[in-house]
Amino acid sequence: MTAPIDPTSTSAWSELEALRASFTPDLRGWFASDATRVDRMSLPLADLHVDLSKNLVTDEILASLVRLAEETGVADRYQAMLAGEHINTTEDRAVLHTALRRPAGATPPLTVDGQDVDLDVQEVLGRIDAFAARVRSGEWKGVTGKTVTHIVNIGIGGSDLGPVMVYEALEPYATAGIEARFVSNIDPTDMGQKLKGLDPETTLFIVASKTFTTLETLTNARLARDWLWTALGEAGVPVGTDAERDDAVAHHFVAVSTALDKVAAFGIDTANAFGFWDWVGGRYSVDSAIGLSLAISLGPDVFRDLLAGFHAVDVHVAETPLEQNVPVLMGLLNVWYCNFLGSQSHAVLPYAQQLHRFPAYLQQLTMESNGKSVRWDGTPVTTDTGEIFWGEPGTNGQHAFYQLIHQGTRLIPADFIAVVNPAYPLEDGGRDVHGLFLANFLAQTKALAFGKTAEEVEAEGTTGALVPARTFAGNKPTTSIFAPSLTPAVVGQLIALYEHITFTQSVVWGINAFDQWGVELGKKLALEIAPAIEGDDDALATQDASTQALIEYYRANRA
């Protein structure tokens, strides 16, 4: 194992500390004195146009940040990942989500741990394409011979957040008459609501669990299976015998899993199980078989275009010099804000309603990856790590939390994402509504950057105590990301952009972005607490006083 480089020991870190000591942000002044700032700091990334000019950096700071990436080995670590080295050190695994979107015939071929990765990936993609085509064409039928009109994806974490986000983002492409729904929460309300209005004869369930042991997913899968049998029986379909029930499950359930024995025990035909590999982490898996619901509802061609968008960014990261490398620069900016300017959170604000689930998706991607306090060799981190990612679509957020970003006391870097051409162009009295919408996108980044001085407020006639209340300090950092339209490729590019931002930060901090041990303890304790909730007094007695009191409250009030 190669030990991580302590970023605080590098000369670049010392440079950045010195720059921070004398740093006074002045976006107004920088823009006024530097006519080429926007041109220098606006960069292409595949179909994306990325404007970094409203960030709180000078050329000198950017140069030192790039040196920090060089001195901590960001590019070398990326190449190690692409080559299949086991950079997931705590689980001794390769990290190869980038292999999921390599095009067929890519060279040189990728062989890892004696396995032809390209061959494996293309074989599964081919099976996904073929199955999706069968469902979409009507060749695949339910147990009564009816075609599928609804699919329900049952998963949690990366098996849910990615598919539902992409489905919402690309909803205009769902033209085959097949609606997708997504169930993740073990709260029975989630399953109850998603089953409303469904016809069991035309519903297909996808159970997405690599090990086929995930508590929430398997619980929900059993609930769905029970609903299927009950609803079919109520519709007069014979489900009285084991063979009839098994036949119903085989026609209405498929799996995304590699645990074929457990898939078969559930009743799913293993010919309809689509696998993926231990080198794919859940939060990096939407472009694997986890995307089966997308290939069915949106179409195999759309799914392939999504993968091509991912790959375009992978190539950019691999081949573009660091000083022009958009994901690396954005990751380094985050390091600057976290470690030198004291920011603790990061807002992602899509001015595209179709991306309304994107901030939630990024919460898992970024915080499960970089929310670590030890480095990849098990030693303590030497810096703060991770940020709280959050956000809402504009203009909803403007009427909720932008007040704090504009005039609060906390520094909150924000990424604004917009598309030029909307999926649903509408007019209001002859006025383009999307143009009005994007005027808000542009106005917010301008206001955050340049603010409004007391003199400007007074010039408008405001006096007295209202002047400071209406003054905006400005110098609130933003990145603007534009795309021509929200195509499958663009969605793939946006996801891959943030994957590589996250990776860049992890390498600088020396942490393993591909494990998630922090989620394990709570799951283990839940299994120990469940018997106490269900009435086991011995299990109750082993709990701490607070947990005991809460369980007793639950028992007393459960109807």
XYZ file of C-alpha atoms in Angstrom:
559
model
C 0.000 0.000 0.000
C 1.305 3.424 -0.961
C 1.008 5.796 1.972
C -0.976 8.961 1.327
C 0.911 12.219 1.111
C 0.098 14.573 3.955
C -1.148 17.671 2.117
C -0.100 19.921 4.992
C 3.524 18.847 4.476
C 3.669 20.063 0.871
C 5.171 23.320 -0.299
C 1.902 24.106 -2.088
C 0.016 23.959 1.215
C 2.473 26.418 2.730
C 1.987 28.695 -0.273
C -1.776 28.547 0.175
C -1.517 29.319 3.885
C 0.586 32.372 3.081
C -1.854 33.473 0.391
C -4.757 33.022 2.792
C -3.049 35.152 5.428
C -3.001 38.151 3.109
C -6.209 37.338 1.228
C -9.037 39.829 0.839
C -11.663 38.731 -1.698
C -12.654 41.438 -4.142
C -14.673 40.132 -7.063
C -15.762 43.638 -8.016
C -12.193 44.814 -8.176
C -10.903 41.713 -9.938
C -13.554 41.947 -12.641
C -12.991 45.695 -13.090
C -9.232 45.369 -13.446
C -9.009 42.131 -15.435
C -10.871 42.062 -18.753
C -9.741 38.514 -19.511
C -10.700 36.888 -16.187
C -13.925 35.387 -17.521
C -12.271 34.037 -20.673
C -9.428 32.451 -18.703
C -11.716 30.903 -16.128
C -14.461 29.653 -18.472
C -13.705 26.125 -19.584
C -15.365 23.478 -21.764
C -16.174 20.018 -20.418
C -17.698 17.901 -23.181
C -21.112 19.576 -23.727
C -20.833 21.677 -20.579
C -19.713 25.291 -20.316
C -18.216 25.917 -16.872
C -17.576 29.451 -15.600
C -15.272 29.545 -12.581
C -14.695 33.297 -12.702
C -16.969 34.149 -9.752
C -14.941 32.006 -7.357
C -12.813 33.593 -4.643
C -9.459 32.876 -6.270
C -6.705 34.699 -8.052
C -4.409 33.216 -10.680
C -1.773 32.816 -7.971
C -4.151 30.844 -5.743
C -5.209 28.632 -8.654
C -1.584 27.941 -9.517
C -0.865 26.897 -5.926
C -3.951 24.676 -5.870
C -2.764 22.952 -9.047
C 0.645 22.429 -7.430
C -1.166 20.904 -4.446
C -2.812 18.404 -6.795
C 0.573 17.625 -8.319
C 2.294 17.208 -4.975
C -0.439 14.969 -3.548
C -0.484 12.772 -6.670
C -4.013 13.360 -7.940
C -3.192 12.447 -11.556
C -1.179 9.365 -10.565
C -3.965 8.147 -8.290
C -6.470 8.584 -11.111
C -4.335 6.520 -13.462
C -4.016 3.868 -10.758
C -7.801 3.759 -10.502
C -8.240 3.433 -14.263
C -5.684 0.604 -14.337
C -7.557 -1.399 -11.712
C -5.148 -1.061 -8.817
C -6.786 -1.812 -5.480
C -7.142 1.779 -4.342
C -10.112 0.807 -2.145
C -7.641 -0.219 0.516
C -9.971 -1.139 3.385
C -11.837 -3.660 1.218
C -8.831 -4.570 -0.969
C -10.735 -3.862 -4.173
C -10.227 -2.189 -7.484
C -12.401 0.848 -8.219
C -13.668 0.597 -11.774
C -16.893 2.525 -12.223
C -15.125 4.219 -15.131
C -14.954 0.803 -16.839
C -18.757 0.653 -16.913
C -18.844 3.341 -19.587
C -15.837 2.372 -21.685
C -17.111 1.929 -25.233
C -17.001 -1.485 -26.858
C -13.616 -2.077 -28.433
C -11.811 0.450 -26.248
C -8.056 0.114 -26.321
C -5.918 -0.944 -24.696
C -8.153 -3.725 -23.316
C -8.697 -3.669 -19.555
C -7.796 -6.818 -17.632
C -7.894 -6.634 -13.832
C -7.144 -9.461 -11.408
C -7.098 -11.875 -14.357
C -10.569 -10.824 -15.501
C -11.384 -9.294 -18.901
C -13.331 -6.334 -17.542
C -14.363 -4.998 -20.939
C -15.800 -8.354 -21.965
C -17.719 -8.696 -18.691
C -19.164 -5.173 -18.900
C -20.231 -5.489 -22.527
C -21.851 -8.871 -21.880
C -24.043 -7.415 -19.115
C -24.837 -4.321 -21.187
C -25.887 -6.552 -24.059
C -28.210 -8.502 -21.774
C -29.673 -5.250 -20.411
C -30.286 -3.990 -23.944
C -31.967 -7.219 -24.973
C -34.184 -7.448 -21.900
C -35.203 -3.797 -22.122
C -36.109 -4.281 -25.763
C -38.277 -7.291 -24.868
C -40.205 -5.343 -22.244
C -40.599 -2.231 -24.388
C -41.748 -4.181 -27.452
C -44.330 -6.167 -25.497
C -42.567 -9.481 -26.046
C -42.138 -9.814 -22.273
C -45.542 -10.393 -20.715
C -46.937 -10.854 -17.267
C -48.428 -14.064 -16.008
C -51.792 -13.335 -17.682
C -50.273 -12.373 -21.023
C -50.505 -8.603 -20.610
C -47.637 -6.277 -21.453
C -45.774 -4.179 -18.864
C -46.978 -0.629 -18.225
C -45.218 0.017 -14.911
C -41.897 -0.966 -13.420
C -41.099 -0.612 -9.728
C -37.420 -0.455 -8.778
C -36.807 -1.690 -5.235
C -33.433 -0.650 -3.841
C -31.814 1.748 -1.411
C -28.800 4.045 -1.403
C -27.043 3.890 -4.742
C -29.578 1.336 -5.970
C -32.254 4.014 -5.672
C -30.804 7.524 -5.622
C -29.084 7.226 -8.996
C -31.906 5.597 -10.961
C -34.639 7.871 -9.600
C -32.541 10.988 -10.183
C -31.741 10.049 -13.784
C -35.337 8.975 -14.483
C -36.629 12.341 -13.294
C -33.915 14.186 -15.215
C -34.704 12.378 -18.479
C -38.474 12.048 -18.077
C -39.106 13.586 -21.543
C -37.406 10.518 -23.030
C -39.881 8.117 -21.388
C -42.005 7.762 -24.510
C -42.688 4.012 -24.573
C -45.689 4.150 -22.245
C -43.817 2.515 -19.361
C -43.798 4.431 -16.096
C -41.092 3.830 -13.489
C -41.609 4.080 -9.754
C -38.973 3.725 -7.055
C -39.223 2.286 -3.547
C -36.370 2.609 -1.067
C -37.555 3.406 2.434
C -38.429 0.598 4.809
C -41.171 2.889 6.094
C -44.216 0.960 4.820
C -45.718 4.226 3.621
C -43.207 4.298 0.767
C -44.282 0.927 -0.575
C -47.951 1.620 0.114
C -47.894 4.860 -1.869
C -45.919 3.450 -4.790
C -48.300 0.510 -5.201
C -51.366 2.750 -5.418
C -53.175 2.436 -8.701
C -50.967 -0.344 -10.064
C -52.363 -3.302 -11.975
C -50.570 -6.462 -10.826
C -50.972 -7.967 -14.299
C -48.935 -5.183 -15.929
C -46.355 -4.413 -13.219
C -42.733 -5.561 -13.251
C -40.590 -5.334 -10.109
C -36.811 -4.931 -10.181
C -35.101 -5.969 -6.946
C -31.704 -4.258 -6.839
C -29.349 -5.644 -4.210
C -25.863 -6.901 -5.030
C -25.813 -9.417 -2.169
C -29.598 -9.880 -2.057
C -29.390 -9.411 1.713
C -30.002 -5.659 2.162
C -32.565 -5.420 4.967
C -34.650 -2.601 3.512
C -34.615 -3.938 -0.038
C -35.467 -7.518 0.818
C -38.206 -6.450 3.228
C -39.757 -4.312 0.506
C -39.315 -7.082 -2.064
C -41.267 -9.478 0.131
C -43.983 -6.855 0.621
C -44.201 -6.409 -3.150
C -44.371 -10.165 -3.692
C -47.167 -10.503 -1.138
C -49.041 -7.640 -2.812
C -48.621 -9.305 -6.211
C -50.066 -12.601 -5.018
C -52.944 -10.921 -3.185
C -53.820 -8.526 -6.003
C -53.635 -11.248 -8.652
C -55.881 -13.454 -6.544
C -58.390 -10.628 -6.169
C -58.348 -10.257 -9.967
C -59.249 -13.928 -10.360
C -55.782 -15.120 -11.371
C -54.953 -18.567 -9.918
C -52.260 -18.209 -7.216
C -53.396 -20.924 -4.835
C -50.527 -23.358 -5.312
C -46.801 -22.951 -4.859
C -46.285 -23.521 -8.568
C -48.792 -20.800 -9.482
C -47.211 -18.337 -7.056
C -43.732 -19.158 -8.350
C -44.928 -18.648 -11.899
C -46.329 -15.238 -10.990
C -43.041 -14.160 -9.411
C -41.057 -15.377 -12.409
C -43.195 -13.218 -14.722
C -43.246 -10.105 -12.550
C -39.863 -9.951 -10.801
C -36.301 -9.593 -12.058
C -33.144 -8.915 -10.063
C -29.996 -6.863 -10.181
C -27.736 -9.051 -8.083
C -24.843 -11.469 -8.192
C -26.222 -13.727 -5.433
C -27.957 -16.130 -7.799
C -28.749 -18.696 -5.092
C -30.679 -16.120 -3.079
C -32.331 -14.746 -6.217
C -33.558 -18.246 -7.060
C -34.744 -18.879 -3.495
C -36.888 -15.745 -3.753
C -38.532 -17.164 -6.884
C -36.832 -15.070 -9.563
C -35.558 -16.868 -12.644
C -31.762 -16.472 -12.536
C -31.812 -15.949 -16.306
C -33.389 -12.600 -15.406
C -30.724 -11.599 -12.877
C -28.286 -8.919 -13.998
C -25.001 -8.783 -12.160
C -22.345 -6.260 -11.342
C -19.043 -6.479 -9.565
C -17.464 -5.747 -6.200
C -15.368 -3.041 -7.867
C -18.544 -0.980 -8.341
C -19.562 0.962 -5.257
C -23.279 1.575 -4.772
C -23.050 5.340 -5.151
C -21.083 4.867 -8.378
C -23.389 2.226 -9.858
C -26.154 4.006 -11.796
C -24.289 3.209 -15.032
C -24.171 -0.507 -14.188
C -27.043 -3.005 -14.194
C -28.500 -0.831 -11.424
C -29.663 1.301 -14.347
C -31.900 -1.494 -15.681
C -35.018 0.510 -14.793
C -33.653 3.348 -16.953
C -32.895 1.118 -19.930
C -36.479 -0.174 -19.799
C -38.338 3.080 -19.174
C -36.142 5.403 -21.264
C -34.745 2.939 -23.782
C -31.407 1.180 -24.363
C -30.200 3.911 -26.728
C -30.829 6.586 -24.106
C -28.940 4.506 -21.549
C -26.004 4.123 -23.938
C -25.975 7.887 -24.545
C -25.910 8.397 -20.777
C -22.841 6.150 -20.571
C -21.176 8.057 -23.395
C -21.616 11.260 -21.415
C -19.893 9.702 -18.406
C -17.045 8.484 -20.614
C -16.469 11.897 -22.191
C -15.699 13.318 -18.742
C -13.498 10.344 -17.851
C -11.437 11.061 -20.957
C -11.255 14.774 -20.125
C -9.903 14.016 -16.651
C -7.353 11.540 -18.005
C -6.061 13.701 -20.846
C -6.457 17.357 -19.854
C -3.664 19.223 -18.044
C -4.540 19.928 -14.439
C -4.709 23.688 -14.928
C -7.499 23.190 -17.515
C -9.046 20.083 -15.972
C -12.533 21.111 -14.893
C -13.359 18.389 -12.313
C -9.895 18.669 -10.777
C -10.121 22.462 -10.558
C -13.581 22.306 -8.987
C -12.345 19.755 -6.463
C -9.378 21.977 -5.645
C -11.665 24.970 -5.198
C -13.616 22.938 -2.655
C -10.367 22.199 -0.821
C -9.570 25.934 -0.801
C -12.970 26.769 0.655
C -12.978 23.942 3.232
C -9.398 24.059 4.440
C -8.454 27.705 4.020
C -11.647 29.789 4.053
C -13.584 27.764 6.619
C -16.667 26.750 4.647
C -18.526 23.697 5.906
C -21.244 23.216 3.322
C -21.725 23.423 -0.417
C -24.947 24.235 -2.251
C -25.906 22.714 -5.608
C -28.679 24.748 -7.194
C -30.044 23.380 -10.465
C -32.085 25.842 -12.500
C -33.705 22.866 -14.206
C -36.692 21.243 -12.542
C -35.782 17.897 -14.068
C -32.659 17.914 -11.863
C -34.645 18.335 -8.655
C -33.234 15.057 -7.287
C -29.634 15.869 -8.219
C -28.672 17.474 -4.864
C -29.984 14.410 -2.983
C -27.988 12.154 -5.294
C -24.856 14.223 -4.656
C -25.355 13.987 -0.910
C -24.604 10.279 -1.007
C -21.898 10.590 -3.645
C -19.938 13.279 -1.817
C -20.627 12.724 1.873
C -20.476 8.926 1.896
C -17.239 9.174 -0.080
C -15.427 11.958 1.759
C -16.990 11.924 5.200
C -13.930 10.237 6.706
C -11.606 10.945 9.620
C -8.908 8.407 8.746
C -6.728 8.175 5.666
C -6.512 5.206 3.343
C -3.673 3.708 5.405
C -5.658 3.955 8.659
C -3.846 7.001 10.053
C -5.785 10.085 11.199
C -6.492 12.787 8.640
C -4.419 15.935 8.947
C -7.098 18.361 7.727
C -10.823 18.906 7.791
C -12.529 16.682 5.219
C -15.875 16.633 3.461
C -18.604 19.205 3.135
C -22.335 19.042 3.686
C -23.866 19.024 0.201
C -27.405 20.276 -0.154
C -29.660 22.215 -2.469
C -32.979 22.680 -4.190
C -34.002 23.706 -7.685
C -34.237 27.401 -8.508
C -36.347 29.409 -8.141
C -37.788 27.453 -5.210
C -34.593 27.883 -3.240
C -34.671 31.648 -3.759
C -37.851 31.746 -1.690
C -36.434 29.474 0.999
C -32.742 29.669 1.920
C -30.989 32.119 -0.416
C -31.360 34.771 2.285
C -28.720 32.965 4.328
C -26.363 32.594 1.367
C -26.654 36.283 0.465
C -26.605 37.971 3.864
C -25.786 35.306 6.438
C -22.492 34.922 8.263
C -21.436 31.615 6.716
C -19.464 31.143 3.521
C -21.418 28.759 1.278
C -19.909 28.084 -2.143
C -22.649 27.270 -4.635
C -22.845 25.580 -8.014
C -25.569 26.899 -10.323
C -26.616 24.527 -13.131
C -28.815 25.518 -16.078
C -29.723 24.476 -19.610
C -30.280 26.808 -22.545
C -33.160 24.896 -24.154
C -35.962 23.581 -21.934
C -37.722 20.271 -22.420
C -41.082 22.035 -22.259
C -40.856 25.524 -23.824
C -43.817 27.650 -22.778
C -44.846 31.271 -23.193
C -46.748 33.633 -20.956
C -48.412 36.336 -23.020
C -45.834 35.880 -25.737
C -42.912 35.963 -23.299
C -40.527 33.012 -23.091
C -40.929 31.652 -19.562
C -37.614 29.809 -19.696
C -35.826 33.064 -20.484
C -37.410 34.633 -17.408
C -36.362 31.595 -15.378
C -32.747 31.891 -16.522
C -32.740 35.611 -15.810
C -33.071 34.532 -12.183
C -30.181 32.069 -12.572
C -27.951 34.851 -13.912
C -29.190 37.454 -11.441
C -28.453 35.290 -8.409
C -24.842 34.571 -9.347
C -24.347 38.271 -10.141
C -25.857 39.381 -6.841
C -23.837 36.862 -4.856
C -20.610 37.905 -6.542
C -20.900 41.671 -6.573
C -23.465 42.464 -3.898
C -24.793 45.935 -3.315
C -22.944 48.660 -1.442
C -24.397 51.047 1.123
C -23.787 53.884 -1.306
C -25.811 52.120 -3.990
C -28.621 51.509 -1.508
C -28.640 55.150 -0.421
C -28.634 56.305 -4.044
C -31.995 54.594 -4.402
C -33.426 56.745 -1.601
C -33.078 54.368 1.345
C -31.921 55.979 4.595
C -31.187 55.166 8.212
C -31.243 51.699 9.685
C -32.654 50.212 6.491
C -29.406 50.844 4.636
C -27.390 48.015 6.248
C -30.394 45.689 6.010
C -30.482 46.242 2.252
C -26.735 46.053 1.742
C -25.236 42.906 0.232
C -21.587 42.152 0.964
C -21.028 40.165 -2.228
C -17.933 37.988 -2.627
C -20.084 34.886 -2.268
C -18.467 32.266 -4.522
C -20.350 30.489 -7.276
C -19.633 28.264 -10.243
C -21.987 28.457 -13.230
C -22.528 25.332 -15.319
C -24.434 25.683 -18.603
C -25.490 23.018 -21.104
C -27.366 23.401 -24.404
C -30.114 21.051 -23.170
C -30.615 18.234 -20.701
C -29.764 15.275 -22.920
C -28.795 11.816 -21.679
C -25.166 12.629 -22.453
C -25.334 15.858 -20.454
C -26.813 14.054 -17.444
C -23.961 11.545 -17.628
C -21.469 14.389 -17.847
C -22.910 16.116 -14.786
C -22.747 12.945 -12.710
C -19.202 12.146 -13.796
C -18.154 15.745 -13.135
C -19.081 15.400 -9.474
C -17.631 11.890 -9.228
C -14.258 13.293 -10.226
C -14.613 16.412 -8.057
C -15.158 14.059 -5.128
C -12.204 11.891 -6.137
C -9.873 14.893 -6.425
C -10.693 16.037 -2.913
C -10.248 12.536 -1.525
C -6.752 12.217 -2.962
C -5.663 15.615 -1.638
C -6.926 14.618 1.808
C -5.454 11.111 1.532
C -8.741 9.315 2.208
C -10.431 6.304 0.630
C -13.519 7.624 -1.160
C -14.826 4.140 -1.919
C -15.707 2.555 1.421
C -18.486 3.501 3.857
C -17.854 1.878 7.205
C -19.712 4.701 8.913
C -23.060 3.255 7.872
C -22.411 -0.180 9.374
C -22.730 0.418 13.117
C -26.257 1.781 12.975
C -27.426 -1.147 10.835
C -25.941 -3.633 13.319
C -27.552 -1.904 16.290
C -30.926 -1.799 14.529
C -30.911 -5.597 14.349
C -30.206 -5.738 18.088
C -32.903 -3.182 18.933
C -35.664 -4.694 16.768
C -36.520 -7.495 19.254
C -36.923 -4.923 22.018
C -39.377 -2.962 19.901
C -41.269 -6.194 19.244
C -41.677 -6.920 22.974
C -38.514 -8.733 24.087
C -37.862 -7.406 27.602
C -34.434 -9.018 27.799
C -33.380 -7.142 24.666
C -34.884 -3.970 26.124
C -32.849 -4.353 29.297
C -29.572 -4.260 27.336
C -30.271 -0.801 25.934
C -29.103 2.534 27.332
C -31.563 4.566 29.395
C -32.542 6.922 26.562
C -33.136 4.123 24.065
C -35.146 2.182 26.675
C -37.359 5.194 27.350
C -37.984 5.776 23.650
C -38.849 2.112 23.086
C -41.223 2.196 26.054
C -42.902 5.284 24.583
C -43.299 3.435 21.286
C -44.771 0.352 22.974
C -47.212 2.448 24.984
C -48.486 4.381 22.003
C -48.436 1.805 19.194
C -52.013 1.039 18.199
